[in-house]
Short mmCIF file of C-alpha atoms in Angstrom, two decimals:
data_model
loop_
_atom_site.label_atom_id
_atom_site.label_comp_id
_atom_site.label_asym_id
_atom_site.label_seq_id
_atom_site.Cartn_x
_atom_site.Cartn_y
_atom_site.Cartn_z
CA UNK U 11 -31.35 -18.28 200.01
CA UNK U 12 -30.57 -15.12 198.20
CA UNK U 13 -28.08 -14.62 195.77
CA UNK U 14 -25.82 -12.35 198.05
CA UNK U 15 -26.45 -14.70 200.93
CA UNK U 16 -25.18 -18.13 198.81
CA UNK U 17 -21.79 -15.77 197.52
CA UNK U 18 -21.14 -14.37 201.19
CA UNK U 19 -21.61 -17.51 202.98
CA UNK U 20 -20.02 -20.20 200.84
CA UNK U 21 -16.72 -21.40 202.02
CA UNK U 22 -14.72 -24.33 201.17
CA UNK U 23 -14.78 -27.44 202.54
CA UNK U 24 -12.40 -29.97 203.21
CA UNK U 25 -14.12 -32.09 205.22
CA UNK U 26 -17.21 -34.20 204.49
CA UNK U 27 -20.12 -36.84 206.14
CA UNK U 28 -19.63 -40.04 204.98
CA UNK U 29 -23.45 -39.10 203.83
CA UNK U 30 -23.96 -40.22 200.15
CA UNK U 31 -25.27 -37.89 197.79
CA UNK U 32 -28.05 -38.63 195.86
CA UNK U 33 -27.55 -38.35 192.04
CA UNK U 34 -30.61 -36.11 191.28
CA UNK U 35 -28.77 -34.15 193.55
CA UNK U 36 -25.59 -34.38 191.39
CA UNK U 37 -27.10 -34.16 188.01
CA UNK U 38 -29.25 -30.53 188.80
CA UNK U 39 -25.65 -29.11 190.18
CA UNK U 40 -24.15 -30.36 186.71
CA UNK U 41 -27.25 -28.74 184.93
CA UNK U 42 -26.34 -25.54 186.48
CA UNK U 43 -22.95 -25.60 185.92
CA UNK U 44 -23.75 -26.14 182.15
CA UNK U 45 -25.48 -23.13 181.71
CA UNK U 46 -22.24 -21.11 182.27
CA UNK U 47 -21.47 -18.67 179.38
CA UNK U 48 -19.18 -20.07 177.41
CA UNK U 49 -16.82 -19.08 174.42
CA UNK U 50 -18.53 -18.03 171.20
CA UNK U 51 -21.09 -20.57 172.98
CA UNK U 52 -19.58 -23.22 172.30
CA UNK U 53 -20.81 -25.07 175.81
CA UNK U 54 -17.91 -27.54 175.62
CA UNK U 55 -18.16 -28.46 178.82
CA UNK U 56 -17.51 -33.03 179.87
CA UNK U 57 -18.61 -33.81 183.43
CA UNK U 58 -17.28 -36.93 185.35
CA UNK U 59 -18.84 -37.98 188.16
CA UNK U 60 -15.63 -39.89 190.40
CA UNK U 61 -17.39 -42.04 193.11
CA UNK U 62 -14.88 -45.22 193.21
CA UNK U 63 -12.75 -45.04 195.64
CA UNK U 64 -9.54 -46.48 193.76
CA UNK U 65 -10.70 -43.78 191.04
CA UNK U 66 -10.36 -40.44 193.91
CA UNK U 67 -7.12 -42.44 195.31
CA UNK U 68 -5.46 -41.69 191.97
CA UNK U 69 -6.74 -38.38 192.03
CA UNK U 70 -5.17 -37.95 195.68
CA UNK U 71 -1.94 -38.99 194.59
CA UNK U 72 -1.57 -36.69 191.14
CA UNK U 73 -2.90 -34.22 193.42
CA UNK U 74 0.10 -34.93 196.38
CA UNK U 75 2.73 -35.89 193.80
CA UNK U 76 2.54 -31.97 191.76
CA UNK U 77 1.34 -30.21 194.82
CA UNK U 78 4.07 -27.20 194.72
CA UNK U 79 5.50 -26.11 198.07
CA UNK U 80 3.85 -23.22 198.66
CA UNK U 81 0.89 -25.25 198.72
CA UNK U 82 1.64 -27.92 200.62
CA UNK U 83 -0.43 -27.01 203.98
CA UNK U 84 -3.03 -28.48 201.56
CA UNK U 85 -2.96 -31.80 201.06
CA UNK U 86 -5.07 -33.29 198.59
CA UNK U 87 -5.67 -36.73 201.24
CA UNK U 88 -9.19 -35.39 202.49
CA UNK U 89 -10.60 -36.39 198.77
CA UNK U 90 -10.83 -39.26 199.32
CA UNK U 91 -13.22 -38.76 201.97
CA UNK U 92 -15.23 -37.11 199.44
CA UNK U 93 -18.31 -39.09 197.96
CA UNK U 94 -17.91 -37.58 195.15
CA UNK U 95 -15.73 -35.65 193.12
CA UNK U 96 -16.68 -33.84 189.58
CA UNK U 97 -13.81 -33.59 187.33
CA UNK U 98 -14.69 -30.64 184.85
CA UNK U 99 -13.43 -31.05 181.35
CA UNK U 100 -13.68 -29.39 178.37
CA UNK U 101 -13.41 -30.41 174.52
CA UNK U 102 -10.33 -27.83 172.86
CA UNK U 103 -11.80 -27.35 169.29
CA UNK U 104 -15.22 -26.11 170.90
CA UNK U 105 -13.15 -23.87 173.67
CA UNK U 106 -12.01 -21.17 171.45
CA UNK U 107 -8.51 -21.31 173.45
CA UNK U 108 -10.88 -20.16 176.23
CA UNK U 109 -10.43 -23.52 178.12
CA UNK U 110 -9.65 -22.47 181.21
CA UNK U 111 -12.36 -19.63 181.59
CA UNK U 112 -15.16 -21.80 180.08
CA UNK U 113 -14.00 -24.78 182.29
CA UNK U 114 -13.82 -22.26 185.31
CA UNK U 115 -17.55 -20.66 184.91
CA UNK U 116 -19.03 -23.64 185.14
CA UNK U 117 -17.44 -24.23 188.27
CA UNK U 118 -18.18 -21.26 189.83
CA UNK U 119 -22.06 -22.67 189.38
CA UNK U 120 -20.91 -26.05 190.82
CA UNK U 121 -19.44 -24.00 193.80
CA UNK U 122 -22.13 -21.69 194.36
CA UNK U 123 -25.17 -24.70 193.00
CA UNK U 124 -23.94 -27.15 195.83
CA UNK U 125 -23.82 -24.50 198.79
CA UNK U 126 -27.14 -23.90 198.03
CA UNK U 127 -28.52 -27.54 198.63
CA UNK U 128 -25.99 -27.99 201.74
CA UNK U 129 -23.34 -29.36 200.12
CA UNK U 130 -19.80 -28.43 200.91
CA UNK U 131 -16.82 -28.31 197.99
CA UNK U 132 -13.43 -26.69 197.30
CA UNK U 133 -12.25 -25.39 194.15
CA UNK U 134 -9.41 -27.92 193.15
CA UNK U 135 -7.47 -27.54 189.16
CA UNK U 136 -7.02 -30.27 187.61
CA UNK U 137 -3.74 -28.97 185.08
CA UNK U 138 -0.94 -26.91 185.85
CA UNK U 139 -0.18 -24.17 182.82
CA UNK U 140 3.41 -24.80 183.66
CA UNK U 141 3.51 -28.73 183.71
CA UNK U 142 1.54 -30.44 181.40
CA UNK U 143 2.03 -33.81 183.33
CA UNK U 144 -0.72 -32.93 185.89
CA UNK U 145 -3.37 -32.92 183.61
CA UNK U 146 -1.69 -35.86 181.09
CA UNK U 147 -1.68 -37.84 184.51
CA UNK U 148 -5.39 -36.70 185.10
CA UNK U 149 -6.34 -37.99 181.60
CA UNK U 150 -4.82 -41.43 181.89
CA UNK U 151 -6.48 -42.19 185.27
CA UNK U 152 -9.55 -41.46 183.74
CA UNK U 153 -9.52 -42.12 180.45
CA UNK U 154 -10.15 -38.83 178.85
CA UNK U 155 -9.44 -38.67 175.03
CA UNK U 156 -6.97 -36.40 173.48
CA UNK U 157 -8.66 -33.57 172.43
CA UNK U 158 -10.94 -32.99 175.94
CA UNK U 159 -8.67 -30.64 178.93
CA UNK U 160 -9.41 -31.62 182.32
CA UNK U 161 -9.65 -28.51 184.23
CA UNK U 162 -10.89 -28.75 187.63
CA UNK U 163 -11.80 -31.76 190.10
CA UNK U 164 -14.34 -30.40 192.58
CA UNK U 165 -15.33 -32.59 195.61
CA UNK U 166 -18.49 -32.84 197.21
CA UNK U 167 -19.93 -33.63 200.05
CA UNK U 168 -22.32 -33.01 203.03
CA UNK U 169 -20.10 -30.41 205.36
CA UNK U 170 -18.36 -32.25 208.29
CA UNK U 171 -16.96 -28.77 209.60
CA UNK U 172 -18.24 -25.46 209.50
CA UNK U 173 -15.60 -22.57 208.62
CA UNK U 174 -15.09 -18.87 209.83
CA UNK U 175 -16.71 -16.74 207.61
CA UNK U 176 -13.70 -14.92 205.63
CA UNK U 177 -11.97 -12.24 207.21
CA UNK U 178 -12.01 -9.39 203.99
CA UNK U 179 -10.17 -6.09 203.61
CA UNK U 180 -12.05 -2.90 203.05
CA UNK U 181 -13.33 -2.76 199.58
CA UNK U 182 -12.53 0.67 198.49
CA UNK U 183 -9.07 -0.43 198.76
CA UNK U 184 -9.49 -2.36 195.51
CA UNK U 185 -11.36 -0.61 193.76
CA UNK U 186 -10.39 2.53 191.43
CA UNK U 187 -11.76 4.82 188.55
CA UNK U 188 -10.81 4.81 185.15
CA UNK U 189 -7.15 4.37 185.56
CA UNK U 190 -5.11 1.76 188.24
CA UNK U 191 -4.73 3.67 191.37
CA UNK U 192 -6.89 6.40 190.92
CA UNK U 193 -9.40 6.77 193.73
CA UNK M 5 -35.04 -14.76 192.23
CA UNK M 6 -32.99 -18.34 193.71
CA UNK M 7 -29.72 -19.21 192.06
CA UNK M 8 -31.67 -21.55 189.86
CA UNK M 9 -33.66 -19.23 187.54
CA UNK M 10 -30.32 -16.52 187.59
CA UNK M 11 -27.94 -19.03 186.33
CA UNK M 12 -30.76 -20.23 183.89
CA UNK M 13 -31.92 -16.97 183.41
CA UNK M 14 -28.80 -15.29 183.05
CA UNK M 15 -27.84 -14.51 179.07
CA UNK M 16 -25.05 -12.64 177.62
CA UNK M 17 -26.40 -8.77 176.87
CA UNK M 18 -24.55 -6.13 174.23
CA UNK M 19 -27.19 -3.71 174.11
CA UNK M 20 -28.03 -1.63 177.10
CA UNK M 21 -30.19 1.75 177.54
CA UNK M 22 -28.44 5.10 178.20
CA UNK M 23 -29.45 4.93 181.64
CA UNK M 24 -26.70 5.24 183.78
CA UNK M 25 -25.41 2.57 187.18
CA UNK M 26 -25.62 4.17 190.29
CA UNK M 27 -22.40 4.12 192.09
CA UNK M 28 -23.74 1.47 195.05
CA UNK M 29 -25.24 -0.88 192.72
CA UNK M 30 -21.13 -1.25 191.38
CA UNK M 31 -20.33 -1.36 194.81
CA UNK M 32 -22.40 -4.01 195.69
CA UNK M 33 -21.23 -6.67 192.81
CA UNK M 34 -18.01 -6.03 193.59
CA UNK M 35 -18.63 -6.67 196.65
CA UNK M 36 -19.73 -10.18 195.49
CA UNK M 37 -16.81 -10.03 193.17
CA UNK M 38 -13.95 -10.33 196.19
CA UNK M 39 -15.85 -13.23 197.59
CA UNK M 40 -15.17 -15.89 195.47
CA UNK M 41 -12.59 -18.11 196.47
CA UNK M 42 -9.03 -17.41 194.95
CA UNK M 43 -6.09 -19.66 195.40
CA UNK M 44 -4.35 -19.74 199.09
CA UNK M 45 -7.26 -17.53 199.54
CA UNK M 46 -4.96 -14.41 198.57
CA UNK M 47 -8.02 -12.44 196.84
CA UNK M 48 -5.85 -10.85 194.53
CA UNK M 49 -8.54 -8.76 192.94
CA UNK M 50 -8.36 -5.13 191.94
CA UNK M 51 -11.29 -3.72 189.96
CA UNK M 52 -11.11 -0.44 187.51
CA UNK M 53 -14.57 1.34 186.67
CA UNK M 54 -14.52 2.37 183.46
CA UNK M 55 -16.87 5.29 182.53
CA UNK M 56 -14.80 7.94 180.75
CA UNK M 57 -16.08 7.69 176.70
CA UNK M 58 -12.23 8.09 175.59
CA UNK M 59 -11.24 4.75 177.89
CA UNK M 60 -13.58 2.87 176.24
CA UNK M 61 -13.06 3.64 173.15
CA UNK M 62 -9.15 2.62 173.78
CA UNK M 63 -10.48 -0.65 174.81
CA UNK M 64 -12.78 -1.23 172.37
CA UNK M 65 -10.33 -0.29 169.97
CA UNK M 66 -7.79 -3.18 170.94
CA UNK M 67 -10.59 -5.48 171.34
CA UNK M 68 -11.09 -4.95 167.91
CA UNK M 69 -7.69 -5.08 166.59
CA UNK M 70 -6.72 -8.44 168.17
CA UNK M 71 -10.57 -9.98 167.65
CA UNK M 72 -9.49 -13.65 166.04
CA UNK M 73 -11.55 -13.73 162.36
CA UNK M 74 -13.50 -16.78 164.00
CA UNK M 75 -14.79 -14.37 166.62
CA UNK M 76 -15.09 -11.62 163.91
CA UNK M 77 -19.19 -11.45 164.29
CA UNK M 78 -18.79 -10.14 168.05
CA UNK M 79 -17.53 -6.53 167.43
CA UNK M 80 -16.04 -4.80 170.41
CA UNK M 81 -18.13 -2.19 168.92
CA UNK M 82 -20.84 -2.35 171.49
CA UNK M 83 -18.48 -1.48 174.98
CA UNK M 84 -18.89 1.94 173.73
CA UNK M 85 -22.61 1.99 174.55
CA UNK M 86 -22.44 0.38 177.79
CA UNK M 87 -22.32 3.14 181.01
CA UNK M 88 -20.02 1.28 183.07
CA UNK M 89 -17.22 -1.63 182.05
CA UNK M 90 -15.81 -3.32 185.08
CA UNK M 91 -11.80 -4.43 184.29
CA UNK M 92 -10.98 -6.72 186.45
CA UNK M 93 -7.45 -7.30 187.33
CA UNK M 94 -5.22 -9.74 190.19
CA UNK M 95 -2.35 -9.10 191.52
CA UNK M 96 0.32 -11.65 190.28
CA UNK M 97 2.32 -12.42 193.47
CA UNK M 98 -1.22 -13.46 195.37
CA UNK M 99 -2.05 -15.13 192.60
CA UNK M 100 -0.44 -18.61 193.24
CA UNK M 101 0.23 -18.71 189.37
CA UNK M 102 -4.17 -18.95 189.28
CA UNK M 103 -4.31 -15.50 187.80
CA UNK M 104 -7.38 -16.39 184.95
CA UNK M 105 -8.78 -18.40 187.45
CA UNK M 106 -8.85 -15.87 190.19
CA UNK M 107 -10.02 -13.64 187.76
CA UNK M 108 -12.76 -15.58 185.98
CA UNK M 109 -14.21 -16.95 189.60
CA UNK M 110 -14.53 -13.29 190.61
CA UNK M 111 -16.29 -12.19 187.71
CA UNK M 112 -18.86 -14.96 187.12
CA UNK M 113 -19.89 -13.19 190.57
CA UNK M 114 -20.15 -9.96 188.49
CA UNK M 115 -22.29 -11.78 185.75
CA UNK M 116 -24.97 -13.53 187.96
CA UNK M 117 -24.98 -10.86 190.58
CA UNK M 118 -25.51 -8.36 187.37
CA UNK M 119 -28.75 -10.13 186.37
CA UNK M 120 -29.95 -10.01 189.55
CA UNK M 121 -29.51 -6.49 190.01
CA UNK M 122 -31.75 -6.04 186.47
CA UNK M 123 -28.35 -5.06 185.00
CA UNK M 124 -27.26 -6.55 181.12
CA UNK M 125 -23.52 -7.91 181.13
CA UNK M 126 -21.03 -9.84 178.49
CA UNK M 127 -17.70 -12.05 179.33
CA UNK M 128 -14.68 -10.43 177.88
CA UNK M 129 -11.21 -11.01 178.45
CA UNK M 130 -8.51 -8.54 178.50
CA UNK M 131 -6.03 -10.77 177.69
CA UNK M 132 -5.05 -13.53 174.69
CA UNK M 133 -3.02 -16.57 175.99
CA UNK M 134 -1.04 -16.82 173.02
CA UNK M 135 -0.38 -12.90 172.22
CA UNK M 136 0.83 -10.28 175.86
CA UNK M 137 0.40 -7.66 173.17
CA UNK M 138 -3.35 -7.54 174.43
CA UNK M 139 -2.97 -7.00 177.92
CA UNK M 140 0.44 -5.13 177.63
CA UNK M 141 -2.05 -2.27 175.54
CA UNK M 142 -4.93 -2.74 178.02
CA UNK M 143 -1.88 -2.11 181.12
CA UNK M 144 -0.99 1.46 178.66
CA UNK M 145 -4.66 1.92 178.00
CA UNK M 146 -5.21 2.35 182.06
CA UNK M 147 -2.13 2.61 183.32
CA UNK M 148 -2.03 -0.76 185.67
CA UNK M 149 1.65 -1.70 187.03
CA UNK M 150 3.51 -4.80 186.20
CA UNK M 151 2.71 -7.64 188.26
CA UNK M 152 -0.65 -7.43 187.63
CA UNK M 153 -2.96 -8.67 184.77
CA UNK M 154 -5.97 -7.60 183.22
CA UNK M 155 -7.78 -10.65 182.68
CA UNK M 156 -11.56 -10.03 182.20
CA UNK M 157 -13.89 -6.94 181.19
CA UNK M 158 -16.83 -6.61 181.36
CA UNK M 159 -19.34 -4.20 180.04
CA UNK M 160 -22.57 -3.13 182.16
CA UNK M 161 -25.66 -2.02 181.57
CA UNK M 162 -29.31 -1.96 181.88
CA UNK M 163 -30.58 -4.31 179.03
CA UNK M 164 -32.17 -3.02 175.58
CA UNK M 165 -32.30 -6.48 174.43
CA UNK M 166 -33.78 -9.35 175.50
CA UNK M 167 -31.95 -12.84 174.03
CA UNK M 168 -33.51 -15.89 173.63
CA UNK M 169 -33.46 -18.46 176.58
CA UNK M 170 -30.09 -21.20 175.55
CA UNK M 171 -30.89 -23.59 173.54
CA UNK M 172 -29.43 -26.70 175.31
CA UNK M 173 -28.13 -30.30 174.46
CA UNK M 174 -29.14 -33.04 176.59
CA UNK M 175 -27.74 -33.45 180.33
CA UNK M 176 -27.27 -37.39 179.95
CA UNK M 177 -24.24 -36.70 177.01
CA UNK M 178 -22.08 -34.90 178.68
CA UNK M 179 -21.99 -36.78 182.09
CA UNK M 180 -19.84 -40.20 182.61
CA UNK M 181 -19.52 -42.01 185.00
CA UNK M 182 -16.24 -42.91 186.96
CA UNK M 183 -14.17 -42.54 183.74
CA UNK M 184 -14.69 -40.57 179.96
CA UNK M 185 -17.45 -41.93 178.06
CA UNK M 186 -18.84 -44.16 180.69
CA UNK M 187 -22.85 -43.90 181.08
#
């Protein structure tokens, strides 16, 4: 698959086969993740591979507890059935005030790499800008020390659903020249 | 190029040939950008293609003015010589409190797509968490309305430098199992 077909073909997958994911596949993915750019090349990433059912259960509970009303159709229960959940964390000091950016750039590589390897995944956040309790609870659940922030959590599994291709508007409607609104 | 070689080979490029980038190449890149996942599939992106020298000059000035001391070796002057700068913006309302995430996921596709098309690029932010004036000044420079936030700005050009491959630590040092610190 070339980059275009990977980027265009990837969709969020929330239903997984019970089949496990071999460790080397996960290691490959995390190696890709850390080739992302990072502020000041700080490479601040830590990755926690969660396979334990009780740990997954704790993540589900935290995500559901803090799920805002507008996103309530996206309950986190399905995370329990993902064979693997990757929690992407960043070292605060080596992030140079760009914790979220650094974590999301690495996460983007995980999402694309997963699809290329035949895995399904979905982007989920492990913190909330306006409620530090979300990251705090995840921190406690996974023994994450102060100075390291969980930012995203990515369930992974061989897909057990085939999402429809994404419906897109006209590209011309979102591109401007020189200033906003100028065609 | 396959995904692995794109992700591993891509480096930040800050020196560009004067050769222009054809419009269809930019359109292709921005089409890839908007295939990124977004919160609630809000697809909140707007892309401003900046080619005008005065507009680039304004961006350089703003970036240099707010550049923190620790990042002062990365002056933004080189942006003036990029044939194109893409400013990635997101609609606030359609971002569901994930403005930065949505913009960064689209930006990741631009960076990877650029490298695959033989272009050099470098990740730059168009806002600062602790200083709203940065985004405000960029907003004014590019006529960006309230309710739309500039998040990243990506200079693009055919490379006039060949950065060294990235030096990486051991993968094992950044991977944990089940809880932080557990090998």
